[in-house]
Amino acid sequence: MNDFESLEKELRSLTPKKPSLRLSDRIEQGLGDAGNLAMRRLPEEVKSSPAAKKSNILFFPWLGIGIAASLILTFLSVYFLKLGENENLSPPSAEIPVFDAVPGEDPESPIHGVSVAELEARSGMPVGGWMPTFQERLLDRVDEGVIARPGGLPARQVRMHYLDEILWQHPAIDQRILSSQPRQEIILIDLDLY
């Protein structure tokens, strides 16, 4: 027997010491997911104590939000369905009175669609004799650049901002009413192609 054979026998009889649980946990943490996979493949006797499993608590808030949203949608749909039923069952006496529109315009009336007699009855003021004075004021002019028109020549688009004022005067009662209304106009100026 030579020296190598005795050395081999001596080495075979030696067994390594088992690693501590702390060491295997540190190796598993250091390797991350790969360490978790490697430690799971080891036999049961070598495995470290099971690490705290991820709980399903993160799932519960989403479940709660979903349930709350479905309840809200259910309550809203029931509310609107009942609201629609109540509108269909409303008594005809609760309807809003509708004034008949005058078929022809009264040229003397300051309000379109209302006759002079009806306006006088509603307001309690004399309607006949009101004289309008019109004034148109240009507030702003904006050049919006050149635009392409389909099937036509290009044009420059200009937007005009006006304020229309109408001063109504009644000489008999010495009162005035000023009405103002903003207005826009878009003007297209044709451009020539050379």
PDB file of C-alpha atoms in Angstrom:
ATOM      1  CA  MET A   1       0.000   0.000   0.000  1.00  0.00           C
ATOM      2  CA  ASN A   2       1.451   3.277  -0.914  1.00  0.00           C
ATOM      3  CA  ASP A   3       1.031   6.632   0.750  1.00  0.00           C
ATOM      4  CA  PHE A   4      -1.594   7.857  -1.695  1.00  0.00           C
ATOM      5  CA  GLU A   5      -3.969   5.003  -0.970  1.00  0.00           C
ATOM      6  CA  SER A   6      -3.839   5.631   2.753  1.00  0.00           C
ATOM      7  CA  LEU A   7      -4.417   9.312   2.147  1.00  0.00           C
ATOM      8  CA  GLU A   8      -7.432   8.523  -0.039  1.00  0.00           C
ATOM      9  CA  LYS A   9      -8.924   6.272   2.647  1.00  0.00           C
ATOM     10  CA  GLU A  10      -8.419   8.948   5.244  1.00  0.00           C
ATOM     11  CA  LEU A  11     -10.089  11.593   3.007  1.00  0.00           C
ATOM     12  CA  ARG A  12     -13.077   9.300   2.337  1.00  0.00           C
ATOM     13  CA  SER A  13     -13.676   8.872   6.010  1.00  0.00           C
ATOM     14  CA  LEU A  14     -13.861  12.653   6.513  1.00  0.00           C
ATOM     15  CA  THR A  15     -17.233  14.352   6.011  1.00  0.00           C
ATOM     16  CA  PRO A  16     -17.689  18.103   5.859  1.00  0.00           C
ATOM     17  CA  LYS A  17     -19.418  19.890   8.679  1.00  0.00           C
ATOM     18  CA  LYS A  18     -23.004  20.956   7.971  1.00  0.00           C
ATOM     19  CA  PRO A  19     -23.338  24.695   7.235  1.00  0.00           C
ATOM     20  CA  SER A  20     -25.172  26.774   9.807  1.00  0.00           C
ATOM     21  CA  LEU A  21     -28.705  27.979   9.045  1.00  0.00           C
ATOM     22  CA  ARG A  22     -27.508  31.579   9.188  1.00  0.00           C
ATOM     23  CA  LEU A  23     -24.921  30.915   6.476  1.00  0.00           C
ATOM     24  CA  SER A  24     -27.429  29.239   4.137  1.00  0.00           C
ATOM     25  CA  ASP A  25     -29.936  32.079   4.683  1.00  0.00           C
ATOM     26  CA  ARG A  26     -27.277  34.670   3.853  1.00  0.00           C
ATOM     27  CA  ILE A  27     -26.270  32.772   0.697  1.00  0.00           C
ATOM     28  CA  GLU A  28     -29.919  32.497  -0.333  1.00  0.00           C
ATOM     29  CA  GLN A  29     -30.503  36.229   0.194  1.00  0.00           C
ATOM     30  CA  GLY A  30     -27.305  37.116  -1.645  1.00  0.00           C
ATOM     31  CA  LEU A  31     -28.282  35.080  -4.683  1.00  0.00           C
ATOM     32  CA  GLY A  32     -31.847  36.472  -4.760  1.00  0.00           C
ATOM     33  CA  ASP A  33     -34.345  34.478  -6.821  1.00  0.00           C
ATOM     34  CA  ALA A  34     -31.631  32.179  -8.108  1.00  0.00           C
ATOM     35  CA  GLY A  35     -30.719  31.399  -4.489  1.00  0.00           C
ATOM     36  CA  ASN A  36     -34.320  30.574  -3.611  1.00  0.00           C
ATOM     37  CA  LEU A  37     -34.476  28.180  -6.555  1.00  0.00           C
ATOM     38  CA  ALA A  38     -31.134  26.559  -5.684  1.00  0.00           C
ATOM     39  CA  MET A  39     -32.050  26.115  -2.020  1.00  0.00           C
ATOM     40  CA  ARG A  40     -35.345  24.482  -2.939  1.00  0.00           C
ATOM     41  CA  ARG A  41     -33.520  21.826  -4.980  1.00  0.00           C
ATOM     42  CA  LEU A  42     -31.421  20.745  -2.014  1.00  0.00           C
ATOM     43  CA  PRO A  43     -32.578  17.689  -0.074  1.00  0.00           C
ATOM     44  CA  GLU A  44     -34.875  18.294   2.910  1.00  0.00           C
ATOM     45  CA  GLU A  45     -32.150  17.768   5.514  1.00  0.00           C
ATOM     46  CA  VAL A  46     -29.992  20.577   4.082  1.00  0.00           C
ATOM     47  CA  LYS A  47     -32.801  23.134   3.528  1.00  0.00           C
ATOM     48  CA  SER A  48     -32.896  26.149   5.753  1.00  0.00           C
ATOM     49  CA  SER A  49     -35.985  27.148   7.692  1.00  0.00           C
ATOM     50  CA  PRO A  50     -38.697  28.346   5.324  1.00  0.00           C
ATOM     51  CA  ALA A  51     -38.475  32.048   4.725  1.00  0.00           C
ATOM     52  CA  ALA A  52     -41.530  34.134   5.411  1.00  0.00           C
ATOM     53  CA  LYS A  53     -43.768  33.630   2.407  1.00  0.00           C
ATOM     54  CA  LYS A  54     -45.188  36.655   0.683  1.00  0.00           C
ATOM     55  CA  SER A  55     -48.674  37.107   1.976  1.00  0.00           C
ATOM     56  CA  ASN A  56     -51.718  37.675  -0.147  1.00  0.00           C
ATOM     57  CA  ILE A  57     -52.490  40.897   1.711  1.00  0.00           C
ATOM     58  CA  LEU A  58     -51.489  42.890  -1.374  1.00  0.00           C
ATOM     59  CA  PHE A  59     -54.397  41.289  -3.240  1.00  0.00           C
ATOM     60  CA  PHE A  60     -57.073  42.411  -0.770  1.00  0.00           C
ATOM     61  CA  PRO A  61     -57.036  46.209  -1.472  1.00  0.00           C
ATOM     62  CA  TRP A  62     -57.676  45.579  -5.168  1.00  0.00           C
ATOM     63  CA  LEU A  63     -60.470  43.204  -4.303  1.00  0.00           C
ATOM     64  CA  GLY A  64     -61.997  45.847  -2.016  1.00  0.00           C
ATOM     65  CA  ILE A  65     -61.780  48.541  -4.681  1.00  0.00           C
ATOM     66  CA  GLY A  66     -63.475  46.267  -7.213  1.00  0.00           C
ATOM     67  CA  ILE A  67     -66.317  45.435  -4.832  1.00  0.00           C
ATOM     68  CA  ALA A  68     -66.798  49.113  -3.942  1.00  0.00           C
ATOM     69  CA  ALA A  69     -66.888  50.139  -7.616  1.00  0.00           C
ATOM     70  CA  SER A  70     -69.453  47.467  -8.474  1.00  0.00           C
ATOM     71  CA  LEU A  71     -71.661  48.527  -5.538  1.00  0.00           C
ATOM     72  CA  ILE A  72     -71.504  52.182  -6.593  1.00  0.00           C
ATOM     73  CA  LEU A  73     -72.428  51.295 -10.183  1.00  0.00           C
ATOM     74  CA  THR A  74     -75.314  49.148  -8.958  1.00  0.00           C
ATOM     75  CA  PHE A  75     -76.705  51.889  -6.715  1.00  0.00           C
ATOM     76  CA  LEU A  76     -76.379  54.514  -9.464  1.00  0.00           C
ATOM     77  CA  SER A  77     -78.134  52.331 -12.025  1.00  0.00           C
ATOM     78  CA  VAL A  78     -81.008  51.616  -9.610  1.00  0.00           C
ATOM     79  CA  TYR A  79     -81.282  55.332  -8.805  1.00  0.00           C
ATOM     80  CA  PHE A  80     -81.429  56.371 -12.462  1.00  0.00           C
ATOM     81  CA  LEU A  81     -83.910  53.618 -13.317  1.00  0.00           C
ATOM     82  CA  LYS A  82     -86.245  54.803 -10.542  1.00  0.00           C
ATOM     83  CA  LEU A  83     -85.750  58.401 -11.615  1.00  0.00           C
ATOM     84  CA  GLY A  84     -86.767  57.488 -15.176  1.00  0.00           C
ATOM     85  CA  GLU A  85     -89.881  55.676 -13.922  1.00  0.00           C
ATOM     86  CA  ASN A  86     -90.898  58.699 -11.846  1.00  0.00           C
ATOM     87  CA  GLU A  87     -90.594  61.023 -14.828  1.00  0.00           C
ATOM     88  CA  ASN A  88     -92.859  58.785 -16.885  1.00  0.00           C
ATOM     89  CA  LEU A  89     -95.492  58.744 -14.112  1.00  0.00           C
ATOM     90  CA  SER A  90     -95.542  62.510 -13.470  1.00  0.00           C
ATOM     91  CA  PRO A  91     -99.040  64.040 -13.584  1.00  0.00           C
ATOM     92  CA  PRO A  92     -99.879  66.148 -16.632  1.00  0.00           C
ATOM     93  CA  SER A  93    -100.748  69.127 -14.382  1.00  0.00           C
ATOM     94  CA  ALA A  94     -97.050  69.512 -13.460  1.00  0.00           C
ATOM     95  CA  GLU A  95     -96.066  70.353 -17.027  1.00  0.00           C
ATOM     96  CA  ILE A  96     -94.406  73.687 -17.709  1.00  0.00           C
ATOM     97  CA  PRO A  97     -96.681  76.070 -19.598  1.00  0.00           C
ATOM     98  CA  VAL A  98     -95.452  76.704 -23.114  1.00  0.00           C
ATOM     99  CA  PHE A  99     -96.161  80.048 -24.759  1.00  0.00           C
ATOM    100  CA  ASP A 100     -97.303  79.889 -28.328  1.00  0.00           C
ATOM    101  CA  ALA A 101     -94.832  81.469 -30.706  1.00  0.00           C
ATOM    102  CA  VAL A 102     -96.165  84.225 -32.885  1.00  0.00           C
ATOM    103  CA  PRO A 103     -96.176  82.926 -36.460  1.00  0.00           C
ATOM    104  CA  GLY A 104     -95.118  86.271 -37.935  1.00  0.00           C
ATOM    105  CA  GLU A 105     -92.546  88.689 -36.579  1.00  0.00           C
ATOM    106  CA  ASP A 106     -93.839  91.946 -35.173  1.00  0.00           C
ATOM    107  CA  PRO A 107     -91.575  94.643 -36.671  1.00  0.00           C
ATOM    108  CA  GLU A 108     -92.384  97.053 -33.829  1.00  0.00           C
ATOM    109  CA  SER A 109     -91.373  94.601 -31.052  1.00  0.00           C
ATOM    110  CA  PRO A 110     -87.868  94.891 -29.590  1.00  0.00           C
ATOM    111  CA  ILE A 111     -87.867  91.132 -28.769  1.00  0.00           C
ATOM    112  CA  HIS A 112     -88.070  88.582 -31.572  1.00  0.00           C
ATOM    113  CA  GLY A 113     -91.037  86.219 -31.370  1.00  0.00           C
ATOM    114  CA  VAL A 114     -93.012  88.327 -28.879  1.00  0.00           C
ATOM    115  CA  SER A 115     -95.675  90.745 -30.066  1.00  0.00           C
ATOM    116  CA  VAL A 116     -95.788  94.329 -28.824  1.00  0.00           C
ATOM    117  CA  ALA A 117     -99.114  93.760 -27.030  1.00  0.00           C
ATOM    118  CA  GLU A 118     -97.836  90.638 -25.229  1.00  0.00           C
ATOM    119  CA  LEU A 119     -94.615  92.387 -24.207  1.00  0.00           C
ATOM    120  CA  GLU A 120     -96.579  95.373 -22.866  1.00  0.00           C
ATOM    121  CA  ALA A 121     -98.858  93.039 -20.866  1.00  0.00           C
ATOM    122  CA  ARG A 122     -95.919  91.140 -19.306  1.00  0.00           C
ATOM    123  CA  SER A 123     -93.623  94.072 -18.511  1.00  0.00           C
ATOM    124  CA  GLY A 124     -96.168  96.663 -17.422  1.00  0.00           C
ATOM    125  CA  MET A 125     -94.292  99.332 -19.411  1.00  0.00           C
ATOM    126  CA  PRO A 126     -95.484 100.991 -22.601  1.00  0.00           C
ATOM    127  CA  VAL A 127     -93.882  99.320 -25.586  1.00  0.00           C
ATOM    128  CA  GLY A 128     -94.984 101.561 -28.379  1.00  0.00           C
ATOM    129  CA  GLY A 129     -92.578 104.421 -28.998  1.00  0.00           C
ATOM    130  CA  TRP A 130     -89.288 102.667 -28.193  1.00  0.00           C
ATOM    131  CA  MET A 131     -86.666 103.833 -30.637  1.00  0.00           C
ATOM    132  CA  PRO A 132     -83.485 101.799 -31.159  1.00  0.00           C
ATOM    133  CA  THR A 133     -80.043 103.216 -31.814  1.00  0.00           C
ATOM    134  CA  PHE A 134     -77.540 100.682 -33.169  1.00  0.00           C
ATOM    135  CA  GLN A 135     -73.791 100.876 -32.666  1.00  0.00           C
ATOM    136  CA  GLU A 136     -71.205  98.339 -33.846  1.00  0.00           C
ATOM    137  CA  ARG A 137     -67.738  98.522 -32.253  1.00  0.00           C
ATOM    138  CA  LEU A 138     -64.725  96.612 -33.564  1.00  0.00           C
ATOM    139  CA  LEU A 139     -62.852  95.181 -30.571  1.00  0.00           C
ATOM    140  CA  ASP A 140     -60.130  93.078 -32.168  1.00  0.00           C
ATOM    141  CA  ARG A 141     -58.946  91.750 -35.512  1.00  0.00           C
ATOM    142  CA  VAL A 142     -56.867  88.552 -35.554  1.00  0.00           C
ATOM    143  CA  ASP A 143     -54.984  87.396 -38.658  1.00  0.00           C
ATOM    144  CA  GLU A 144     -55.075  83.584 -38.445  1.00  0.00           C
ATOM    145  CA  GLY A 145     -52.844  82.988 -41.440  1.00  0.00           C
ATOM    146  CA  VAL A 146     -53.244  81.293 -44.800  1.00  0.00           C
ATOM    147  CA  ILE A 147     -55.578  78.325 -45.046  1.00  0.00           C
ATOM    148  CA  ALA A 148     -56.106  75.827 -47.849  1.00  0.00           C
ATOM    149  CA  ARG A 149     -59.677  75.483 -49.054  1.00  0.00           C
ATOM    150  CA  PRO A 150     -60.708  72.196 -50.633  1.00  0.00           C
ATOM    151  CA  GLY A 151     -61.050  72.623 -54.376  1.00  0.00           C
ATOM    152  CA  GLY A 152     -60.281  76.326 -54.312  1.00  0.00           C
ATOM    153  CA  LEU A 153     -57.604  78.947 -54.023  1.00  0.00           C
ATOM    154  CA  PRO A 154     -55.804  79.461 -50.705  1.00  0.00           C
ATOM    155  CA  ALA A 155     -57.175  82.272 -48.564  1.00  0.00           C
ATOM    156  CA  ARG A 156     -56.100  84.390 -45.625  1.00  0.00           C
ATOM    157  CA  GLN A 157     -58.413  83.907 -42.630  1.00  0.00           C
ATOM    158  CA  VAL A 158     -59.168  86.971 -40.489  1.00  0.00           C
ATOM    159  CA  ARG A 159     -61.331  86.774 -37.353  1.00  0.00           C
ATOM    160  CA  MET A 160     -63.148  89.994 -36.391  1.00  0.00           C
ATOM    161  CA  HIS A 161     -64.476  90.528 -32.830  1.00  0.00           C
ATOM    162  CA  TYR A 162     -67.338  93.036 -32.525  1.00  0.00           C
ATOM    163  CA  LEU A 163     -69.542  94.351 -29.728  1.00  0.00           C
ATOM    164  CA  ASP A 164     -73.047  95.196 -30.928  1.00  0.00           C
ATOM    165  CA  GLU A 165     -74.893  97.688 -28.724  1.00  0.00           C
ATOM    166  CA  ILE A 166     -78.539  98.667 -29.037  1.00  0.00           C
ATOM    167  CA  LEU A 167     -79.800 101.621 -27.009  1.00  0.00           C
ATOM    168  CA  TRP A 168     -83.604 101.610 -26.660  1.00  0.00           C
ATOM    169  CA  GLN A 169     -85.106 104.985 -25.706  1.00  0.00           C
ATOM    170  CA  HIS A 170     -88.715 105.789 -24.871  1.00  0.00           C
ATOM    171  CA  PRO A 171     -89.518 109.503 -24.937  1.00  0.00           C
ATOM    172  CA  ALA A 172     -92.783 109.229 -22.995  1.00  0.00           C
ATOM    173  CA  ILE A 173     -91.329 107.615 -19.860  1.00  0.00           C
ATOM    174  CA  ASP A 174     -87.750 108.939 -20.221  1.00  0.00           C
ATOM    175  CA  GLN A 175     -86.105 105.542 -19.778  1.00  0.00           C
ATOM    176  CA  ARG A 176     -83.298 103.862 -21.663  1.00  0.00           C
ATOM    177  CA  ILE A 177     -82.305 100.208 -22.033  1.00  0.00           C
ATOM    178  CA  LEU A 178     -78.823  99.266 -23.233  1.00  0.00           C
ATOM    179  CA  SER A 179     -78.332  95.832 -24.682  1.00  0.00           C
ATOM    180  CA  SER A 180     -74.869  94.612 -25.741  1.00  0.00           C
ATOM    181  CA  GLN A 181     -73.884  91.378 -27.418  1.00  0.00           C
ATOM    182  CA  PRO A 182     -70.474  90.121 -28.558  1.00  0.00           C
ATOM    183  CA  ARG A 183     -70.156  88.805 -32.098  1.00  0.00           C
ATOM    184  CA  GLN A 184     -67.468  87.192 -34.279  1.00  0.00           C
ATOM    185  CA  GLU A 185     -67.054  87.181 -38.008  1.00  0.00           C
ATOM    186  CA  ILE A 186     -64.582  85.164 -40.046  1.00  0.00           C
ATOM    187  CA  ILE A 187     -63.517  86.758 -43.300  1.00  0.00           C
ATOM    188  CA  LEU A 188     -61.703  84.808 -46.027  1.00  0.00           C
ATOM    189  CA  ILE A 189     -59.568  86.943 -48.359  1.00  0.00           C
ATOM    190  CA  ASP A 190     -58.744  85.132 -51.614  1.00  0.00           C
ATOM    191  CA  LEU A 191     -55.073  84.928 -52.535  1.00  0.00           C
ATOM    192  CA  ASP A 192     -53.835  84.815 -56.130  1.00  0.00           C
ATOM    193  CA  LEU A 193     -51.383  82.143 -57.226  1.00  0.00           C
ATOM    194  CA  TYR A 194     -48.607  83.374 -59.510  1.00  0.00           C
TER     195      TYR A 194
END
